[in-house]
mmCIF file of C-alpha atoms in Angstrom:
data_model
loop_
_atom_site.group_PDB
_atom_site.id
_atom_site.type_symbol
_atom_site.label_atom_id
_atom_site.label_comp_id
_atom_site.label_asym_id
_atom_site.label_seq_id
_atom_site.Cartn_x
_atom_site.Cartn_y
_atom_site.Cartn_z
ATOM 1 C CA MET A 990 -50.053 -97.116 -104.016
ATOM 2 C CA LEU A 991 -46.390 -96.525 -103.130
ATOM 3 C CA LYS A 992 -45.881 -100.260 -102.483
ATOM 4 C CA ILE A 993 -47.333 -101.079 -105.896
ATOM 5 C CA ILE A 994 -45.040 -98.591 -107.659
ATOM 6 C CA LEU A 995 -41.975 -99.912 -105.820
ATOM 7 C CA TYR A 996 -42.926 -103.494 -106.655
ATOM 8 C CA ILE A 997 -43.229 -102.669 -110.360
ATOM 9 C CA PHE A 998 -39.857 -100.941 -110.410
ATOM 10 C CA LEU A 999 -38.216 -103.919 -108.667
ATOM 11 C CA GLN A 1000 -39.508 -106.292 -111.353
ATOM 12 C CA ILE A 1001 -37.825 -104.495 -114.281
ATOM 13 C CA PRO A 1002 -34.155 -103.848 -115.152
ATOM 14 C CA LEU A 1003 -32.500 -100.929 -113.395
ATOM 15 C CA GLN A 1004 -31.763 -99.075 -116.654
ATOM 16 C CA VAL A 1005 -35.405 -99.263 -117.742
ATOM 17 C CA ALA A 1006 -36.613 -98.175 -114.308
ATOM 18 C CA CYS A 1007 -34.321 -95.142 -114.375
ATOM 19 C CA SER A 1008 -35.547 -94.234 -117.857
ATOM 20 C CA LEU A 1009 -39.167 -94.410 -116.713
ATOM 21 C CA LEU A 1010 -38.397 -92.263 -113.694
ATOM 22 C CA VAL A 1011 -36.650 -89.602 -115.802
ATOM 23 C CA ALA A 1012 -39.507 -89.600 -118.304
ATOM 24 C CA SER A 1013 -42.032 -89.087 -115.528
ATOM 25 C CA LEU A 1014 -40.068 -86.099 -114.271
ATOM 26 C CA PHE A 1015 -39.917 -84.385 -117.653
ATOM 27 C CA PHE A 1016 -43.325 -85.454 -118.956
ATOM 28 C CA PRO A 1017 -45.629 -85.651 -115.935
ATOM 29 C CA LEU A 1018 -49.128 -86.980 -116.482
ATOM 30 C CA PRO A 1019 -51.896 -84.382 -116.104
ATOM 31 C CA ALA A 1020 -53.713 -84.520 -112.803
ATOM 32 C CA PHE A 1021 -57.499 -84.414 -113.053
ATOM 33 C CA SER A 1022 -59.385 -83.284 -110.011
ATOM 34 C CA ALA A 1023 -62.985 -84.086 -109.180
ATOM 35 C CA SER A 1024 -63.933 -80.487 -109.956
ATOM 36 C CA GLN A 1025 -62.459 -80.807 -113.461
ATOM 37 C CA ALA A 1026 -64.437 -83.958 -114.110
ATOM 38 C CA GLU A 1027 -67.611 -82.191 -113.009
ATOM 39 C CA GLN A 1028 -67.012 -79.497 -115.635
ATOM 40 C CA GLU A 1029 -67.331 -81.847 -118.602
ATOM 41 C CA PRO A 1030 -70.144 -80.860 -120.996
ATOM 42 C CA LEU A 1031 -73.414 -82.654 -120.341
ATOM 43 C CA ILE A 1032 -77.086 -82.550 -121.273
ATOM 44 C CA ASP A 1033 -79.225 -81.461 -118.332
ATOM 45 C CA GLU A 1034 -82.776 -80.444 -117.374
ATOM 46 C CA ILE A 1035 -84.502 -82.658 -119.935
ATOM 47 C CA VAL A 1036 -88.261 -82.089 -119.962
ATOM 48 C CA ILE A 1037 -90.757 -83.661 -122.357
ATOM 49 C CA SER A 1038 -94.147 -81.983 -122.449
ATOM 50 C CA VAL A 1039 -97.327 -81.911 -124.511
ATOM 51 C CA THR A 1040 -98.661 -78.677 -126.027
ATOM 52 C CA ASN A 1041 -100.801 -77.775 -129.040
ATOM 53 C CA GLY A 1042 -100.935 -81.304 -130.362
ATOM 54 C CA HIS A 1043 -97.185 -81.881 -130.314
ATOM 55 C CA LEU A 1044 -94.568 -83.542 -128.149
ATOM 56 C CA LEU A 1045 -92.133 -80.814 -127.034
ATOM 57 C CA LEU A 1046 -88.551 -81.061 -125.796
ATOM 58 C CA PHE A 1047 -86.758 -78.784 -123.344
ATOM 59 C CA ALA A 1048 -83.076 -79.340 -122.487
ATOM 60 C CA THR A 1049 -79.820 -77.483 -121.897
ATOM 61 C CA VAL A 1050 -76.086 -78.125 -122.241
ATOM 62 C CA ARG A 1051 -73.952 -77.446 -119.165
ATOM 63 C CA HIS A 1052 -70.235 -76.549 -119.143
ATOM 64 C CA CYS A 1053 -70.089 -76.179 -122.932
ATOM 65 C CA PHE A 1054 -68.051 -72.959 -123.202
ATOM 66 C CA THR A 1055 -64.399 -72.190 -122.491
ATOM 67 C CA ASP A 1056 -62.709 -68.804 -122.301
ATOM 68 C CA GLU A 1057 -60.737 -69.681 -125.446
ATOM 69 C CA MET A 1058 -63.905 -70.474 -127.375
ATOM 70 C CA LEU A 1059 -65.544 -67.190 -126.386
ATOM 71 C CA GLU A 1060 -62.406 -65.242 -127.260
ATOM 72 C CA GLY A 1061 -62.478 -66.926 -130.661
ATOM 73 C CA VAL A 1062 -66.099 -65.832 -131.163
ATOM 74 C CA ARG A 1063 -65.170 -62.245 -130.344
ATOM 75 C CA ASN A 1064 -62.426 -62.510 -132.972
ATOM 76 C CA GLY A 1065 -64.792 -63.624 -135.699
ATOM 77 C CA ILE A 1066 -64.808 -67.423 -135.348
ATOM 78 C CA PRO A 1067 -68.418 -68.716 -135.268
ATOM 79 C CA LEU A 1068 -69.360 -71.663 -133.068
ATOM 80 C CA THR A 1069 -71.952 -74.267 -133.980
ATOM 81 C CA PHE A 1070 -73.523 -76.683 -131.506
ATOM 82 C CA ARG A 1071 -75.346 -79.670 -132.950
ATOM 83 C CA PHE A 1072 -78.068 -81.442 -131.002
ATOM 84 C CA ASP A 1073 -78.631 -85.036 -132.121
ATOM 85 C CA ILE A 1074 -82.133 -86.157 -131.155
ATOM 86 C CA ARG A 1075 -83.713 -89.563 -131.687
ATOM 87 C CA LEU A 1076 -87.204 -90.649 -130.736
ATOM 88 C CA LYS A 1077 -88.089 -94.342 -130.774
ATOM 89 C CA LYS A 1078 -91.108 -96.453 -129.971
ATOM 90 C CA ILE A 1079 -90.062 -99.298 -127.677
ATOM 91 C CA ARG A 1080 -91.300 -102.689 -128.844
ATOM 92 C CA ASN A 1081 -90.875 -105.726 -126.616
ATOM 93 C CA ASN A 1082 -89.297 -108.802 -128.203
ATOM 94 C CA TRP A 1083 -88.639 -106.842 -131.384
ATOM 95 C CA PHE A 1084 -86.479 -104.022 -132.717
ATOM 96 C CA ASP A 1085 -87.468 -100.546 -131.578
ATOM 97 C CA SER A 1086 -89.168 -98.403 -134.193
ATOM 98 C CA GLU A 1087 -87.323 -95.141 -134.913
ATOM 99 C CA LEU A 1088 -89.760 -92.249 -135.338
ATOM 100 C CA ILE A 1089 -87.409 -89.300 -135.807
ATOM 101 C CA GLU A 1090 -83.714 -88.511 -136.062
ATOM 102 C CA HIS A 1091 -83.124 -84.762 -135.910
ATOM 103 C CA LYS A 1092 -79.902 -82.765 -136.106
ATOM 104 C CA ILE A 1093 -80.516 -79.259 -134.752
ATOM 105 C CA ASN A 1094 -77.802 -76.608 -135.120
ATOM 106 C CA HIS A 1095 -77.297 -73.474 -133.022
ATOM 107 C CA THR A 1096 -74.632 -71.058 -134.318
ATOM 108 C CA LEU A 1097 -73.093 -68.194 -132.329
ATOM 109 C CA SER A 1098 -71.322 -65.301 -134.061
ATOM 110 C CA TYR A 1099 -70.236 -61.784 -133.112
ATOM 111 C CA ASP A 1100 -70.569 -58.516 -135.031
ATOM 112 C CA THR A 1101 -67.549 -56.433 -134.041
ATOM 113 C CA LEU A 1102 -68.965 -53.251 -135.591
ATOM 114 C CA LYS A 1103 -72.329 -53.418 -133.817
ATOM 115 C CA GLU A 1104 -70.849 -55.200 -130.773
ATOM 116 C CA GLU A 1105 -73.714 -57.688 -130.893
ATOM 117 C CA TYR A 1106 -73.943 -61.446 -130.574
ATOM 118 C CA GLN A 1107 -76.162 -63.332 -132.996
ATOM 119 C CA VAL A 1108 -77.534 -66.823 -132.436
ATOM 120 C CA ALA A 1109 -79.008 -68.640 -135.435
ATOM 121 C CA PHE A 1110 -81.328 -71.594 -134.779
ATOM 122 C CA ALA A 1111 -82.134 -74.404 -137.199
ATOM 123 C CA GLU A 1112 -85.570 -74.704 -135.571
ATOM 124 C CA LYS A 1113 -86.425 -70.990 -135.954
ATOM 125 C CA ASP A 1114 -86.869 -68.756 -138.979
ATOM 126 C CA ARG A 1115 -85.007 -65.763 -137.544
ATOM 127 C CA PRO A 1116 -81.822 -65.421 -135.476
ATOM 128 C CA GLU A 1117 -81.773 -63.759 -132.067
ATOM 129 C CA VAL A 1118 -79.532 -60.741 -131.435
ATOM 130 C CA THR A 1119 -78.233 -59.549 -128.068
ATOM 131 C CA ARG A 1120 -75.413 -57.487 -126.583
ATOM 132 C CA SER A 1121 -75.250 -59.769 -123.546
ATOM 133 C CA LEU A 1122 -72.731 -62.604 -123.751
ATOM 134 C CA GLU A 1123 -74.493 -64.519 -120.970
ATOM 135 C CA GLU A 1124 -77.809 -64.305 -122.794
ATOM 136 C CA ALA A 1125 -76.182 -65.454 -126.041
ATOM 137 C CA LYS A 1126 -74.574 -68.418 -124.258
ATOM 138 C CA GLN A 1127 -77.912 -69.399 -122.739
ATOM 139 C CA MET A 1128 -79.672 -69.275 -126.108
ATOM 140 C CA MET A 1129 -76.917 -71.390 -127.655
ATOM 141 C CA ALA A 1130 -77.128 -74.039 -124.953
ATOM 142 C CA ASP A 1131 -80.927 -74.309 -124.669
ATOM 143 C CA LEU A 1132 -83.549 -76.267 -126.533
ATOM 144 C CA ASN A 1133 -86.691 -74.398 -125.623
ATOM 145 C CA GLY A 1134 -89.872 -76.174 -126.627
ATOM 146 C CA LEU A 1135 -88.600 -77.972 -129.728
ATOM 147 C CA GLN A 1136 -91.486 -79.683 -131.542
ATOM 148 C CA LEU A 1137 -90.628 -83.370 -131.718
ATOM 149 C CA TYR A 1138 -93.619 -85.305 -132.970
ATOM 150 C CA PRO A 1139 -97.381 -84.909 -133.538
ATOM 151 C CA LEU A 1140 -99.416 -86.469 -130.749
ATOM 152 C CA ASN A 1141 -101.973 -88.007 -133.087
ATOM 153 C CA GLU A 1142 -99.229 -90.284 -134.425
ATOM 154 C CA LEU A 1143 -98.296 -91.612 -130.969
ATOM 155 C CA GLN A 1144 -99.993 -94.674 -129.532
ATOM 156 C CA VAL A 1145 -101.629 -94.099 -126.145
ATOM 157 C CA GLY A 1146 -100.152 -96.303 -123.418
ATOM 158 C CA SER A 1147 -97.077 -97.248 -125.445
ATOM 159 C CA PRO A 1148 -93.485 -96.766 -124.190
ATOM 160 C CA TYR A 1149 -91.079 -94.446 -125.998
ATOM 161 C CA SER A 1150 -87.433 -93.484 -125.610
ATOM 162 C CA LEU A 1151 -85.696 -90.194 -126.352
ATOM 163 C CA LYS A 1152 -81.931 -89.968 -126.923
ATOM 164 C CA ILE A 1153 -80.102 -86.651 -127.058
ATOM 165 C CA LYS A 1154 -76.499 -85.477 -127.181
ATOM 166 C CA ALA A 1155 -74.701 -82.255 -128.140
ATOM 167 C CA THR A 1156 -71.538 -81.758 -130.206
ATOM 168 C CA LEU A 1157 -69.377 -78.819 -131.204
ATOM 169 C CA VAL A 1158 -69.399 -79.152 -134.988
ATOM 170 C CA GLU A 1159 -65.888 -79.761 -136.313
ATOM 171 C CA ASN A 1160 -66.331 -77.671 -139.441
ATOM 172 C CA THR A 1161 -67.173 -74.657 -137.277
ATOM 173 C CA PHE A 1162 -63.703 -73.255 -137.927
ATOM 174 C CA PRO A 1163 -62.851 -71.590 -141.250
ATOM 175 C CA LEU A 1164 -60.368 -73.320 -143.557
ATOM 176 C CA GLY A 1165 -56.796 -72.801 -142.365
ATOM 177 C CA ILE A 1166 -57.726 -71.414 -138.955
ATOM 178 C CA HIS A 1167 -55.936 -74.335 -137.258
ATOM 179 C CA SER A 1168 -52.617 -72.990 -138.548
ATOM 180 C CA ILE A 1169 -53.350 -69.615 -136.940
ATOM 181 C CA ILE A 1170 -54.831 -70.903 -133.693
ATOM 182 C CA PRO A 1171 -53.167 -74.299 -133.172
ATOM 183 C CA PHE A 1172 -55.249 -75.330 -130.171
ATOM 184 C CA THR A 1173 -58.710 -75.105 -131.741
ATOM 185 C CA SER A 1174 -58.885 -78.896 -131.623
ATOM 186 C CA LEU A 1175 -59.057 -78.575 -127.833
ATOM 187 C CA TRP A 1176 -62.330 -76.667 -128.193
ATOM 188 C CA ASN A 1177 -64.165 -79.701 -129.555
ATOM 189 C CA PHE A 1178 -66.582 -81.503 -127.284
ATOM 190 C CA GLU A 1179 -69.235 -84.166 -127.447
ATOM 191 C CA THR A 1180 -71.547 -84.973 -124.565
ATOM 192 C CA ASP A 1181 -72.624 -88.465 -123.653
ATOM 193 C CA TRP A 1182 -76.003 -89.630 -124.863
ATOM 194 C CA ARG A 1183 -78.843 -88.976 -122.425
ATOM 195 C CA ILE A 1184 -81.761 -91.387 -122.642
ATOM 196 C CA VAL A 1185 -85.247 -90.734 -121.286
ATOM 197 C CA GLU A 1186 -87.971 -93.378 -121.400
ATOM 198 C CA PHE A 1187 -91.620 -92.416 -121.014
ATOM 199 C CA ASN A 1188 -95.155 -93.611 -121.652
ATOM 200 C CA TYR A 1189 -97.617 -91.544 -123.617
#
């Protein structure tokens, strides 16, 4: 690596090389370790099961909270995670047939008077309330038996694919909050798509 750097510097004018060196001293590039890369948000523990005549989905988001985000929640800034879910029937030599495209929101807020966390779910009629931050985080990050599709509309023996990703919704933050907390843009995340193929 050192030989490569020296070679590059020898191929450019001395004044430019000095400028690059000074810039690197005052504006060093961030160093990313392997442990940092492993902490990127991701969809994990995807399970597709069959119960009560429906296809059900279980999944969780890992590494989706930061200390700054949780401090914001405690100061009255709600957080909304959006799960994008797509179910398709795979058709050989033809376009896949899209069966569903769901957007499921989970919203975390904090009641400072009651000292309680509340998690509202798009897939449930009532929010869950807890005093435990860890429990609230788990409820936010989990899809626990989400009904995807009725079994009687699936074709036995046919292949299907499920795509899922999670995003921190940009409009989570109230209007003007960016001027008060300038680094809220750093809270945003979007996981990669996870794809699971299966036969029914």
